[in-house]
Tab-separated table of C-alpha atoms and ligand atoms in Angstrom:
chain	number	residue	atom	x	y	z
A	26	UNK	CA	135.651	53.785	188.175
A	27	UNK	CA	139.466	53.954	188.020
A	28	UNK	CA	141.767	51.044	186.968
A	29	UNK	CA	142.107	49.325	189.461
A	30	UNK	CA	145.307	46.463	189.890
A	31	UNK	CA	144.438	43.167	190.306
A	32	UNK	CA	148.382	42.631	191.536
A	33	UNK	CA	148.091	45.277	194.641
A	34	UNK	CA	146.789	42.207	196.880
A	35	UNK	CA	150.201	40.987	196.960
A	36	UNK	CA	151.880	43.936	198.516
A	37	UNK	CA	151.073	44.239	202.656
A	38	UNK	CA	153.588	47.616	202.172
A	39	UNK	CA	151.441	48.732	199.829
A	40	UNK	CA	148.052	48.321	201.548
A	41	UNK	CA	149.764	49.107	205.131
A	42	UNK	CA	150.981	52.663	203.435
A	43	UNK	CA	147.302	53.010	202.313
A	44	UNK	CA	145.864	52.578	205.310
A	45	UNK	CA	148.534	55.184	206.737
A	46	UNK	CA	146.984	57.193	203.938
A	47	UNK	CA	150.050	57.380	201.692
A	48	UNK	CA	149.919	57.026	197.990
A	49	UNK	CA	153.067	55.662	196.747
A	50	UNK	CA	154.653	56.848	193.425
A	51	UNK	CA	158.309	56.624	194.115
A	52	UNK	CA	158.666	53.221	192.749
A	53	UNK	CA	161.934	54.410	190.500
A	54	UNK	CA	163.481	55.039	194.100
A	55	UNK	CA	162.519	51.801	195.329
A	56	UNK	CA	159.502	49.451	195.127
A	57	UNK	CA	157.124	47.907	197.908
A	58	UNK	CA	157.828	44.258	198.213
A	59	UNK	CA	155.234	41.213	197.489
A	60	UNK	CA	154.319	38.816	200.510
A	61	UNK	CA	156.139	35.891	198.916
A	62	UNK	CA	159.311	37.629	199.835
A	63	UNK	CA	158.807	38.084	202.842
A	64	UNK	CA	157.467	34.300	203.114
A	65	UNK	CA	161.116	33.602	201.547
A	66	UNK	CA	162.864	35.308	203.898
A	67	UNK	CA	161.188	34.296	206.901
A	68	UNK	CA	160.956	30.968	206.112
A	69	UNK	CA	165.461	31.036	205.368
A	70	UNK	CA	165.875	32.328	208.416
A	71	UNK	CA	163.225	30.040	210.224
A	72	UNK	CA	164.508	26.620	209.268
A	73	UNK	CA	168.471	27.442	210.637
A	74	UNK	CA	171.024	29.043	208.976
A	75	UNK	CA	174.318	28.870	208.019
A	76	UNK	CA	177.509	30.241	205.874
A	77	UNK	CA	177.117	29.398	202.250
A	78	UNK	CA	180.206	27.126	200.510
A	79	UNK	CA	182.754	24.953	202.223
A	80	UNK	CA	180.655	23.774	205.502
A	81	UNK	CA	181.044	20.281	205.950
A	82	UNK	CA	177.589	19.956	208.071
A	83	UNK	CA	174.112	19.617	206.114
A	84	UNK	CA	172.993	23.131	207.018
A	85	UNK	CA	175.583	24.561	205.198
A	86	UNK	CA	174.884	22.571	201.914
A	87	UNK	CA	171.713	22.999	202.267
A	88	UNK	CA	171.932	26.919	202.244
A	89	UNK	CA	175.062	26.835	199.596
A	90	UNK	CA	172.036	24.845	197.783
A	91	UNK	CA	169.378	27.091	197.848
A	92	UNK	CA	172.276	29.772	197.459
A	93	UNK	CA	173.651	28.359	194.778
A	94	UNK	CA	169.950	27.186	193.089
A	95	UNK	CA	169.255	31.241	193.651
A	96	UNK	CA	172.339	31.847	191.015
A	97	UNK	CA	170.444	29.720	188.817
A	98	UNK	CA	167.436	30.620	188.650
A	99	UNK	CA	168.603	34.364	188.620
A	100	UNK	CA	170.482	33.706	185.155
A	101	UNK	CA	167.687	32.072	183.603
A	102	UNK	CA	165.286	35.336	184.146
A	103	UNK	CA	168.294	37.005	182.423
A	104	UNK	CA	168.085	34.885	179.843
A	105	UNK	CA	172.007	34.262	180.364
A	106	UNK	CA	173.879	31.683	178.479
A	107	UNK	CA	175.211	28.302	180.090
A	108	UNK	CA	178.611	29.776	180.411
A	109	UNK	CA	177.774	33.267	181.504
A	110	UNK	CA	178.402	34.725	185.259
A	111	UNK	CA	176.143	36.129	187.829
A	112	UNK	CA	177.921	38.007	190.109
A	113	UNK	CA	176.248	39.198	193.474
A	114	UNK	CA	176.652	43.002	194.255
A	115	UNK	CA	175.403	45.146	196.533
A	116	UNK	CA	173.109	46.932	193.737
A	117	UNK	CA	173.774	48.599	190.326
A	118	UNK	CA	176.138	51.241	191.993
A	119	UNK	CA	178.336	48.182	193.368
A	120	UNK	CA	178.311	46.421	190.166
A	121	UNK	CA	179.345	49.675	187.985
A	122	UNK	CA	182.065	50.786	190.325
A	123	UNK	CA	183.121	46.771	190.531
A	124	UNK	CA	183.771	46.841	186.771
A	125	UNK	CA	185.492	50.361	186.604
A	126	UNK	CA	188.048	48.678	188.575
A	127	UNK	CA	188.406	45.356	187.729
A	128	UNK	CA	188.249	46.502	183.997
A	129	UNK	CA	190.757	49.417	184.736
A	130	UNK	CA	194.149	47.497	183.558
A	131	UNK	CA	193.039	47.266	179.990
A	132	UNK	CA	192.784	51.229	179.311
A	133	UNK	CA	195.975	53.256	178.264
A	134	UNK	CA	196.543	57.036	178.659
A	135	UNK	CA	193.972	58.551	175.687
A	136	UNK	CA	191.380	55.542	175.366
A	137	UNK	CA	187.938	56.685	175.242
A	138	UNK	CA	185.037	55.963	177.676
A	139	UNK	CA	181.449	56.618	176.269
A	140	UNK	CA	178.496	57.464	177.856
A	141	UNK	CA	174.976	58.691	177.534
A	142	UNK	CA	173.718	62.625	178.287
A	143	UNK	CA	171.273	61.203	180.867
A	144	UNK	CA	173.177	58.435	182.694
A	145	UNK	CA	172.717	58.597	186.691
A	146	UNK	CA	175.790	59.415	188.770
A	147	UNK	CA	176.001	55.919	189.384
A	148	UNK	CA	176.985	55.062	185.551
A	149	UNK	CA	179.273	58.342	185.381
A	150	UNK	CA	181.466	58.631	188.253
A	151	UNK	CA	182.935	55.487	188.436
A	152	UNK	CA	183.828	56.056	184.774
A	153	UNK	CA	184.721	59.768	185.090
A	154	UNK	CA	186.817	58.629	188.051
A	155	UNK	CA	188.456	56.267	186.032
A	156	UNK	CA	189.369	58.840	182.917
A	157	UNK	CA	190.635	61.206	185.734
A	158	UNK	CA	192.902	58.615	187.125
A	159	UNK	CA	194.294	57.324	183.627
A	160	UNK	CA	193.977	60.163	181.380
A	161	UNK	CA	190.993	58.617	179.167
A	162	UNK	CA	188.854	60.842	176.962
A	163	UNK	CA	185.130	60.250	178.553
A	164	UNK	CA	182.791	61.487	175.367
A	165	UNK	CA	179.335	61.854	176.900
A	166	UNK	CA	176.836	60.769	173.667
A	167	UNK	CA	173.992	63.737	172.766
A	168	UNK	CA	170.276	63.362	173.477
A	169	UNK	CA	168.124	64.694	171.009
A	170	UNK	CA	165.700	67.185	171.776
A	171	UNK	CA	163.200	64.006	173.158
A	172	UNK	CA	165.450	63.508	175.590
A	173	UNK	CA	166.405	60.175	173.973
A	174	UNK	CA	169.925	58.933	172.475
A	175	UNK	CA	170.141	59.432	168.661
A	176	UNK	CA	171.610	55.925	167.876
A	177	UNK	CA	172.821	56.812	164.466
A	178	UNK	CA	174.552	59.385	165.716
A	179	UNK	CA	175.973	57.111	168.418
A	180	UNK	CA	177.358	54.762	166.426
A	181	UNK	CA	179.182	57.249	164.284
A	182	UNK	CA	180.869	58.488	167.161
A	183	UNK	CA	182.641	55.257	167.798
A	184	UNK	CA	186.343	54.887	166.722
A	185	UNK	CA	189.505	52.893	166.885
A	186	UNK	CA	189.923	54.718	170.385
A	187	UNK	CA	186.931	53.991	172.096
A	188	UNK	CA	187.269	51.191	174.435
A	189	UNK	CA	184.010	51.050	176.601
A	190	UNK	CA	180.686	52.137	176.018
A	191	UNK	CA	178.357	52.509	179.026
A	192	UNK	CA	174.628	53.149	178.688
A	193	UNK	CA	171.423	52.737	180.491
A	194	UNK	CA	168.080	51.198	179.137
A	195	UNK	CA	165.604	53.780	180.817
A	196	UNK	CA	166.262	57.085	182.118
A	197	UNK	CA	165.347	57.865	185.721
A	198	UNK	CA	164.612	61.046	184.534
A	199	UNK	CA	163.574	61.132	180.970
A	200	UNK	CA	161.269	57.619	181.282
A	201	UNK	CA	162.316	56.804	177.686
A	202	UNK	CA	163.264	53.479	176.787
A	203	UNK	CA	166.001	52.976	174.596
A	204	UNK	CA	166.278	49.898	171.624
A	205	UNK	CA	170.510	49.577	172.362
A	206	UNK	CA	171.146	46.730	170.159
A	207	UNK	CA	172.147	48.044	167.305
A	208	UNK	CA	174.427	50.435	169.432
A	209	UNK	CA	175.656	47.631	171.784
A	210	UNK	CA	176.519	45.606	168.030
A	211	UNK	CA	178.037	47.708	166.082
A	212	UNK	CA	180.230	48.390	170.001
A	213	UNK	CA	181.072	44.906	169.956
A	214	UNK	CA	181.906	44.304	166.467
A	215	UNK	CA	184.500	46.844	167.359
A	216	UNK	CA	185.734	45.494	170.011
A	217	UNK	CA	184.616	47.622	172.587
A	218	UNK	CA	183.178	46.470	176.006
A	219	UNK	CA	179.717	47.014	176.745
A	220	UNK	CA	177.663	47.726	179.568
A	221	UNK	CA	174.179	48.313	180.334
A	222	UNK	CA	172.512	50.036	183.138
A	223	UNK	CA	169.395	48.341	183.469
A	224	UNK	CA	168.592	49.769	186.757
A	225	UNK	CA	164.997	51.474	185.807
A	226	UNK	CA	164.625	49.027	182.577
A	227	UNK	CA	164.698	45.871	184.591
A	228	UNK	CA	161.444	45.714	186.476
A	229	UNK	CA	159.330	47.159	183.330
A	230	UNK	CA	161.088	44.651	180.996
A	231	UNK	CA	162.345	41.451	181.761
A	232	UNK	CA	165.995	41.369	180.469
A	233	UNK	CA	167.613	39.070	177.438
A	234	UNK	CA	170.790	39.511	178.035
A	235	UNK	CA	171.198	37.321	175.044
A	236	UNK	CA	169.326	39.576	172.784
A	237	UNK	CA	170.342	42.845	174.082
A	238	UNK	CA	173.807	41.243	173.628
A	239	UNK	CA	176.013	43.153	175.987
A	240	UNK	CA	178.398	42.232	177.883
A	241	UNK	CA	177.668	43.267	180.933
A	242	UNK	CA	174.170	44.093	182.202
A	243	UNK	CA	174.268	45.999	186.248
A	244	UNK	CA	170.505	45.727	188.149
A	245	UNK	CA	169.663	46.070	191.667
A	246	UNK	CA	166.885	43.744	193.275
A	247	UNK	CA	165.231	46.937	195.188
A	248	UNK	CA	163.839	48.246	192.706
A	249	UNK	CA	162.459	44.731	191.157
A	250	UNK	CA	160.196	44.085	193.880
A	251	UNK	CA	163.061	42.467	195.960
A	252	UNK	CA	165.190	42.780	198.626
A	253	UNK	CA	167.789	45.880	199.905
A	254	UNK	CA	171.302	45.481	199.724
A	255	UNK	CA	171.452	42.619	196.591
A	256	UNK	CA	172.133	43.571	192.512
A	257	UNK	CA	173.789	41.695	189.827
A	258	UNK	CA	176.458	42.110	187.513
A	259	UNK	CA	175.793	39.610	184.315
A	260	UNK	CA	179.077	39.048	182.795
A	261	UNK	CA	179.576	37.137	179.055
A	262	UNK	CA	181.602	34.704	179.131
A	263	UNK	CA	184.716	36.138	177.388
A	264	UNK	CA	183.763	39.661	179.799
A	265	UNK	CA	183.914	37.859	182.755
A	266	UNK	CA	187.883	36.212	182.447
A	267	UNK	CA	188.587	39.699	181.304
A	268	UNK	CA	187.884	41.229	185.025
A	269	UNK	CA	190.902	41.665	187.186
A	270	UNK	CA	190.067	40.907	191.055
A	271	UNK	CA	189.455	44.028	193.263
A	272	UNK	CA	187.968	43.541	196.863
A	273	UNK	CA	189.733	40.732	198.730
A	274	UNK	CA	188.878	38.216	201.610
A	275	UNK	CA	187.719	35.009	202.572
A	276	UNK	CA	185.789	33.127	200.375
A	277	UNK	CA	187.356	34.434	196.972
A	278	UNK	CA	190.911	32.235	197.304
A	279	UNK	CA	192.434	29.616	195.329
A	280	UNK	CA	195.848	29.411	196.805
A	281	UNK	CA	197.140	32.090	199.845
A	282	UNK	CA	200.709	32.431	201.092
A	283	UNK	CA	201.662	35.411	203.768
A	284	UNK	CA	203.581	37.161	199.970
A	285	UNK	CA	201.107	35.481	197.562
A	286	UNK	CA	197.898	34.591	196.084
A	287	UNK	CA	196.024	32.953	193.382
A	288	UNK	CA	192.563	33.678	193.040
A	289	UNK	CA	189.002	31.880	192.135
A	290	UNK	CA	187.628	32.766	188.679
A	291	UNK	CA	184.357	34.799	188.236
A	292	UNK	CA	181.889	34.532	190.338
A	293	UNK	CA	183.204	33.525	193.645
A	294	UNK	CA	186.601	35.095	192.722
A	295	UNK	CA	184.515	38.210	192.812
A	296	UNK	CA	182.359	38.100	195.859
A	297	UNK	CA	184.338	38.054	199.018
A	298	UNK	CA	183.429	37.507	202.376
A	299	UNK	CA	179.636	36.596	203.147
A	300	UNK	CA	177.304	37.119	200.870
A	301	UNK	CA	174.009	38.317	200.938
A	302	UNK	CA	172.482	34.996	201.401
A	303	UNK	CA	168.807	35.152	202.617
A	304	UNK	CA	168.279	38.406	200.656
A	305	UNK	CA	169.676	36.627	197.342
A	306	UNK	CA	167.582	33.690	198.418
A	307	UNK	CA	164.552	35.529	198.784
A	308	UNK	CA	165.652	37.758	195.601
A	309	UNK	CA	165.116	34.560	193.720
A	310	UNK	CA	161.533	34.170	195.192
A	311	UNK	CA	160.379	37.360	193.638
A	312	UNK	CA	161.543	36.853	190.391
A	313	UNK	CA	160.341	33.352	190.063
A	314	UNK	CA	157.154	34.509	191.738
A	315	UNK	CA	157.220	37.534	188.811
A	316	UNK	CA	157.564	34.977	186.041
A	317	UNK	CA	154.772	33.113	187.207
A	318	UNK	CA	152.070	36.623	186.289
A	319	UNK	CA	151.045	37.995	183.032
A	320	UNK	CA	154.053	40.221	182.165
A	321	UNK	CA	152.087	41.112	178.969
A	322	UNK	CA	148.799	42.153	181.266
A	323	UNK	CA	151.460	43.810	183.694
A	324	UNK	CA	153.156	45.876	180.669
A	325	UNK	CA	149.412	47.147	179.414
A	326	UNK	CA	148.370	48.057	183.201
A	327	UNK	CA	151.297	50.036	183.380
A	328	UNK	CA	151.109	51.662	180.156
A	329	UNK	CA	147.516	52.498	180.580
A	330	UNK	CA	148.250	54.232	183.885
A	331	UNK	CA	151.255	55.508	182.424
A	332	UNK	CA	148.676	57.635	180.200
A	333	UNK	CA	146.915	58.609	182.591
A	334	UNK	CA	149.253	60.137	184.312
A	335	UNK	CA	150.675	61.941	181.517
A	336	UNK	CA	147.682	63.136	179.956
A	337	UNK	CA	146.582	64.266	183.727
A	338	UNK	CA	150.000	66.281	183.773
A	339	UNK	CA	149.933	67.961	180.291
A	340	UNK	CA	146.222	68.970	180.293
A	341	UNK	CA	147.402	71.232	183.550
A	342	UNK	CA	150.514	72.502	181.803
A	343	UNK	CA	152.539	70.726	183.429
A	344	UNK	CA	156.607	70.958	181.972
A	345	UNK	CA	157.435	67.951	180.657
A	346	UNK	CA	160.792	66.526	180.874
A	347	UNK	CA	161.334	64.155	177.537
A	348	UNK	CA	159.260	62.165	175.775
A	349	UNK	CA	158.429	59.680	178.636
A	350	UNK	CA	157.032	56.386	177.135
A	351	UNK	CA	157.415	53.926	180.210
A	352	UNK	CA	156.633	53.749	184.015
A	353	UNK	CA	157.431	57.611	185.316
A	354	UNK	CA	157.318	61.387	184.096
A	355	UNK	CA	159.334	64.186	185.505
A	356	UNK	CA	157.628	67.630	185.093
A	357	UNK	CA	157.575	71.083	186.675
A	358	UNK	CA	154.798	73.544	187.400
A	359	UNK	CA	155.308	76.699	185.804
A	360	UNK	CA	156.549	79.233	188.511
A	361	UNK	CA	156.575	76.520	191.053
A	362	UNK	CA	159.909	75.113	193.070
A	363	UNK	CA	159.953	71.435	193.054
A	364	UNK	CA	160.456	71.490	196.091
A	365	UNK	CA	157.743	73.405	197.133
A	366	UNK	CA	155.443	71.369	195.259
A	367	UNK	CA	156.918	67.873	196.151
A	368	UNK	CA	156.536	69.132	199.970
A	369	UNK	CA	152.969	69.971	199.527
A	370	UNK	CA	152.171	66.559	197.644
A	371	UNK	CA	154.031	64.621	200.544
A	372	UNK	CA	151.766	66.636	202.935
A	373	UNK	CA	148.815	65.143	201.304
A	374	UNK	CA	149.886	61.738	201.555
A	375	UNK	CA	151.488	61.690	197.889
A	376	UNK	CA	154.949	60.315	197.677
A	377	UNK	CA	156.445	61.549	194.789
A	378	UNK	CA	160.135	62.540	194.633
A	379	UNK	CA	161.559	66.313	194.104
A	380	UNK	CA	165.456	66.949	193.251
A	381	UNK	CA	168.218	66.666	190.359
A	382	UNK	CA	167.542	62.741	190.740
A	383	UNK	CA	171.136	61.920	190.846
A	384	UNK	CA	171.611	63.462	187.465
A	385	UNK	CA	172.889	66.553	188.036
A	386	UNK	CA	174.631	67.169	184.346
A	387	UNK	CA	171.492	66.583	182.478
A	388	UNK	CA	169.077	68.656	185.071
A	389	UNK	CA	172.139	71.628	184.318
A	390	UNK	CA	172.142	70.404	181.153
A	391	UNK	CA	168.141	71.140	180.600
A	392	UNK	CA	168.828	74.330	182.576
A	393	UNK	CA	166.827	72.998	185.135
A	394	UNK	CA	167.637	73.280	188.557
A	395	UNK	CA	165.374	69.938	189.146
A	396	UNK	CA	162.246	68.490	188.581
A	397	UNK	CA	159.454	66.809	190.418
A	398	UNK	CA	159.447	62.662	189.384
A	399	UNK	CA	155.930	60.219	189.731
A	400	UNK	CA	156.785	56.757	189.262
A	401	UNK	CA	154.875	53.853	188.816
A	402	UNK	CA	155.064	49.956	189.135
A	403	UNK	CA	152.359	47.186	188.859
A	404	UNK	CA	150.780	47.652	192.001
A	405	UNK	CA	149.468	51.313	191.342
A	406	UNK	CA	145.593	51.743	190.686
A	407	UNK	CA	143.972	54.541	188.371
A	408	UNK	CA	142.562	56.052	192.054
A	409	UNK	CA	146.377	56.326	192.832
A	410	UNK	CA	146.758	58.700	189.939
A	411	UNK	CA	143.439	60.445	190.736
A	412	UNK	CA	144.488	61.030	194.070
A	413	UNK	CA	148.029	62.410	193.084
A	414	UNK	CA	146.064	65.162	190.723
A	415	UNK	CA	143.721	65.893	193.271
A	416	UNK	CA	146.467	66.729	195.558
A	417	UNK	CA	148.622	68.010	192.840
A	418	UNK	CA	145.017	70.734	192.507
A	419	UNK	CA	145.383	71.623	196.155
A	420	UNK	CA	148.797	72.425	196.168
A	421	UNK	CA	148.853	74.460	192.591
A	422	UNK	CA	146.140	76.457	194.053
A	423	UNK	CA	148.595	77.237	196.985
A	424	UNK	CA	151.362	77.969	195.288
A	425	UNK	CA	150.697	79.722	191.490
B	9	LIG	C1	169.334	54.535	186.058
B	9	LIG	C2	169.907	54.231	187.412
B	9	LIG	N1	171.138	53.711	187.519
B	9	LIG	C3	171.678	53.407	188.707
B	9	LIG	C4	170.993	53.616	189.881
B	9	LIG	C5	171.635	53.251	191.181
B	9	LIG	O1	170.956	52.178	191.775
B	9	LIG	P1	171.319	51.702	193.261
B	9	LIG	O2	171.152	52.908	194.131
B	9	LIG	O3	170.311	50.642	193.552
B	9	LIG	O4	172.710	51.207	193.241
B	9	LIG	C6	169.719	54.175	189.831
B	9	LIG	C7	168.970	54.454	191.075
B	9	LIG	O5	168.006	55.180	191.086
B	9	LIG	C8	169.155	54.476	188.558
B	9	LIG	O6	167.930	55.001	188.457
């Protein structure tokens, strides 16, 4: 008997791509989406709708309400401070490339830009970009041979000249995650802005912003068992009156002549034109709805499957990418394409994912040309991971 997840009930995509006879581990791509978000969704768009902020009809304050309560409630699962910001993206990409800009006016010509070997191109090119444009030094931070960030090392590698320091807590690629704070500290006792990607981190580990004590934190709601299309960018205090506007439109404006303009402060100042508003609302849903299960119970199922998988990989020789300690492993068959195998999983119903996972310097880096990737979330059974290695038999057969 294989573990099986008491949380699966909750996910119609789930059992609909079951009965399609699809086995879905390609969670760290996106996840399948609980029932109660759907409810929310269904249920916004059911009762009326209308713009969010300055209606003067009840419809519209009742959806700025429930807009506006969504902000709220959002924050708190971040563990944010009173006086911190949520702003609304359209995912992590939106929310790194929104502060590459909007943080852009406080470099000069030879100010550094760190990052992390193993960030995703979402949490380098906005920054490379940005040295490119400005002439800043972007120092990419080693990985030891783990695959994980040596944080000693790290923090001796910060100077006078750094200004920005931009990492993410889990790798999609390595599946290590990283303890930051004493990185993001000693950053910050320095003066140097710092933000995380918690893109992968997020759904395995429910953030303290707080704790972690960055000051800015980028997440995207797809893959946290919520919506398409939503993410947010947490901002400190002192972070957010540091960001200079950059998209403009209705909804964002303080004062407008045809030459001139004065602008709202962080967050509306920083979301024009409509929002998102029955994804955010429905965003919400899922995280209060996550908040009301076992998170501990949720962490162990995971792990335990986790092991499984790992142990299923390595005792077929599998190449291991890293040290992967949470929620996926990357790996390649010896003398096998990716590719190859990935299409011959996907035949057997096996959704896995095959490529340089949108981190094409560390894939070159590991002198790999990619790497196969099987993710996991809380609604994956132990007969999931049988399956995959049954299939994962078949198509080694094939192809060594
Ligand atoms: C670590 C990491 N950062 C950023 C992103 C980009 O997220 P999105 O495509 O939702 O903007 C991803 C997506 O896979 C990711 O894994």
């Amino acid at each position: 008997m294989f573990l099986p997840s008491p949380w699966r009930q909750f996910f119609p995509g789930i059992l609909a791509l079951q009965e399609q006879q699809h086995i879905w581990l390609d969670s760290a791509a996106t996840t399948q989406k609980p029932q109660v978000m759907l409810d929310a969704l269904t249920q916004h768009y059911q009762q009326g709708v209308a713009n969010v902020h300055r209606a003067q009809h009840q419809p519209g304050e009742r959806a700025t309400r429930s807009f506006e309560a969504a902000r709220s409630s959002i924050a708190q699962w971040l563990h944010a401070a009173e006086q911190d910001v949520v702003i609304f993206t359209k995912g992590t990409t939106e929310g790194i490339n929104l502060l590459s800009q909007a943080l852009a006016h406080h470099f000069q010509a030879k100010d550094e830009i760190l990052i992390s070997a193993y960030e995703h191109h979402a949490n380098l090119l906005p920054w490379q970009q940005l040295a490119l444009t400005h002439n800043l030094t972007l120092t990419v931070l080693p990985m030891n041979a783990d695959g994980h960030l040596d944080i000693d090392y790290a923090i001796t590698q910060l100077s006078a000249k750094s200004r920005l320091l931009a990492v993410s807590a889990l790798s999609n690629v390595v599946g290590h995650t990283q303890s930051l704070q004493r990185l993001l500290r000693a950053a910050r006792d320095m003066g140097i802005w710092t933000v995380v990607d918690g893109a992968q981190a997020a759904v395995h580990q429910r953030p303290d912003v707080q704790q972690l004590g960055c000051d800015f934190y980028v997440c995207s709601a797809h893959k946290i068992y919520g919506p398409d299309g939503v993410g947010l960018l947490y901002a400190r205090e002192h972070a957010a009156n540091a960001l200079r506007h950059w998209q403009f439109g209705g909804e964002m404006v303080q004062r407008c002549d045809y030459q001139h303009a004065e602008f709202l402060p962080a967050p509306l100042g920083f979301e024009p034109g409509t929002p998102n508003i029955a994804n955010i609302i429905a965003f919400a849903a899922t995280l209060n709805w996550l908040q009301s299960l076992d998170s501990q119970a949720i962490a162990a199922h995971e792990a335990a499957l986790h092991q499984q998988l790992l142990t299923g990989l390595e005792s077929r020789g599998m190449q291991i990418i890293g040290s992967p300690n949470c929620a996926l492993v990357s790996f390649n068959a010896p003398q096998v394409h990716h590719a190859d195998l990935a299409l011959l999983l996907g035949e057997q119903g096996i959704a896995v994912r095959a490529g340089h996972h949108c981190a094409m310097p560390l894939l070159q880096h590991l002198g790999l040309s990619g790497a196969v990737r099987a993710s996991l979330a809380m609604y994956n059974s132990g007969d999931d991971i049988q399956r995959f290695f049954n299939a994962l038999d078949r198509a080694l057969e094939i192809l060594q």
